[in-house]
């Protein structure tokens, strides 16, 4: 595809993601959201995604770049977003993410690390997963079990579940979600994803 040009593949992926994301956003009715202004914005705006490819010298560097996003960048962005929902920009200026989370605990009685959704704190991992599908052989008409793949997503603290560097690299590099570490297989699949997850056959 595109003669293997990675940059072209990445730009197409960003466009495809934008189109799919907006499709699913527009399929929801958002009636559970009380704020009318937010409902209107969700219905009338489009999301745009960007993507880029860059080379890394080895598997460790590939894992480390994703791990940094997962462990530090996502947490920093989430902390800032939550802090801005309670405080003005001037009130939080110059404060570290740790100080902001401490402010939220002390002044708003809200512990972000324990009460915020995991996908907000750790991001979301998305990989293919192998599963068994009961089917009928077309020639013999006998029941058979075949291997299929589907997309699985999940959010978890990588440092907790994949404690060693080797385990982190395996999870990043392996093609399928369920072919490296059994602890990762137990990660809960978000309820909102289940309707798409079950349709993948």
XYZ file of C-alpha atoms in Angstrom, residues 43-142:
100
model
C -23.551 17.701 17.726
C -22.188 20.601 15.679
C -18.405 20.230 15.832
C -15.964 17.929 14.108
C -12.808 16.412 15.576
C -9.533 16.308 13.657
C -6.627 13.979 14.318
C -2.982 14.307 13.419
C -0.415 11.568 13.057
C 3.308 11.378 12.516
C 5.941 8.708 12.118
C 9.486 8.889 13.418
C 12.336 6.405 13.517
C 13.780 4.912 16.649
C 17.032 2.943 16.895
C 15.659 -0.141 18.673
C 12.694 -1.780 20.412
C 13.588 -0.254 23.774
C 13.390 3.267 22.309
C 10.026 2.441 20.690
C 8.653 1.212 24.023
C 10.139 4.175 25.913
C 8.483 6.751 23.651
C 5.039 5.176 24.175
C 5.713 4.654 27.883
C 6.622 8.323 28.353
C 3.308 9.352 26.778
C 1.418 6.821 28.900
C 3.114 7.452 32.246
C 3.932 11.164 32.206
C 2.446 13.176 29.346
C -1.099 11.798 29.692
C -1.075 12.310 33.464
C 0.234 15.874 33.116
C -2.423 16.783 30.521
C -5.216 15.160 32.550
C -4.129 16.977 35.720
C -4.080 20.333 33.930
C -7.504 19.736 32.355
C -9.111 18.781 35.670
C -7.435 21.693 37.480
C -8.742 24.156 34.863
C -12.272 22.851 35.397
C -12.054 24.053 39.032
C -9.597 26.975 38.970
C -8.707 29.931 36.771
C -5.522 29.869 34.714
C -3.935 32.460 37.021
C -4.674 30.342 40.099
C -2.744 27.346 38.756
C 0.064 29.222 36.982
C 3.523 27.895 37.883
C 2.235 24.876 39.813
C 3.478 21.368 39.060
C 1.041 18.522 38.268
C 1.744 17.078 41.735
C 0.865 20.417 43.379
C -2.324 20.683 41.322
C -3.460 17.183 42.321
C -2.710 18.073 45.939
C -4.844 21.242 45.601
C -7.717 19.196 44.192
C -7.449 16.754 47.124
C -7.267 19.436 49.824
C -9.594 22.100 48.458
C -12.084 20.119 46.367
C -11.975 16.805 48.242
C -11.291 14.957 44.992
C -8.460 12.463 44.514
C -7.797 12.405 40.795
C -5.549 9.337 40.791
C -8.228 7.225 42.474
C -11.434 8.786 41.148
C -10.761 9.787 37.531
C -11.400 7.191 34.801
C -8.324 5.103 33.970
C -8.344 6.096 30.314
C -7.976 9.754 31.329
C -4.972 9.011 33.556
C -3.180 6.333 31.526
C -4.496 6.748 27.984
C -5.943 3.862 25.987
C -4.058 0.985 24.406
C -5.485 -0.511 21.224
C -4.286 -3.793 19.706
C -5.584 -6.749 17.785
C -6.678 -9.754 19.837
C -6.983 -13.378 18.702
C -10.112 -15.311 19.656
C -11.831 -18.588 18.802
C -14.956 -18.464 16.659
C -17.296 -21.416 16.276
C -18.168 -21.828 12.610
C -19.245 -24.364 9.966
C -16.810 -25.761 7.407
C -18.175 -24.865 3.944
C -17.136 -28.133 2.343
C -17.843 -30.684 5.048
C -20.595 -28.717 6.831
C -18.987 -29.860 10.095
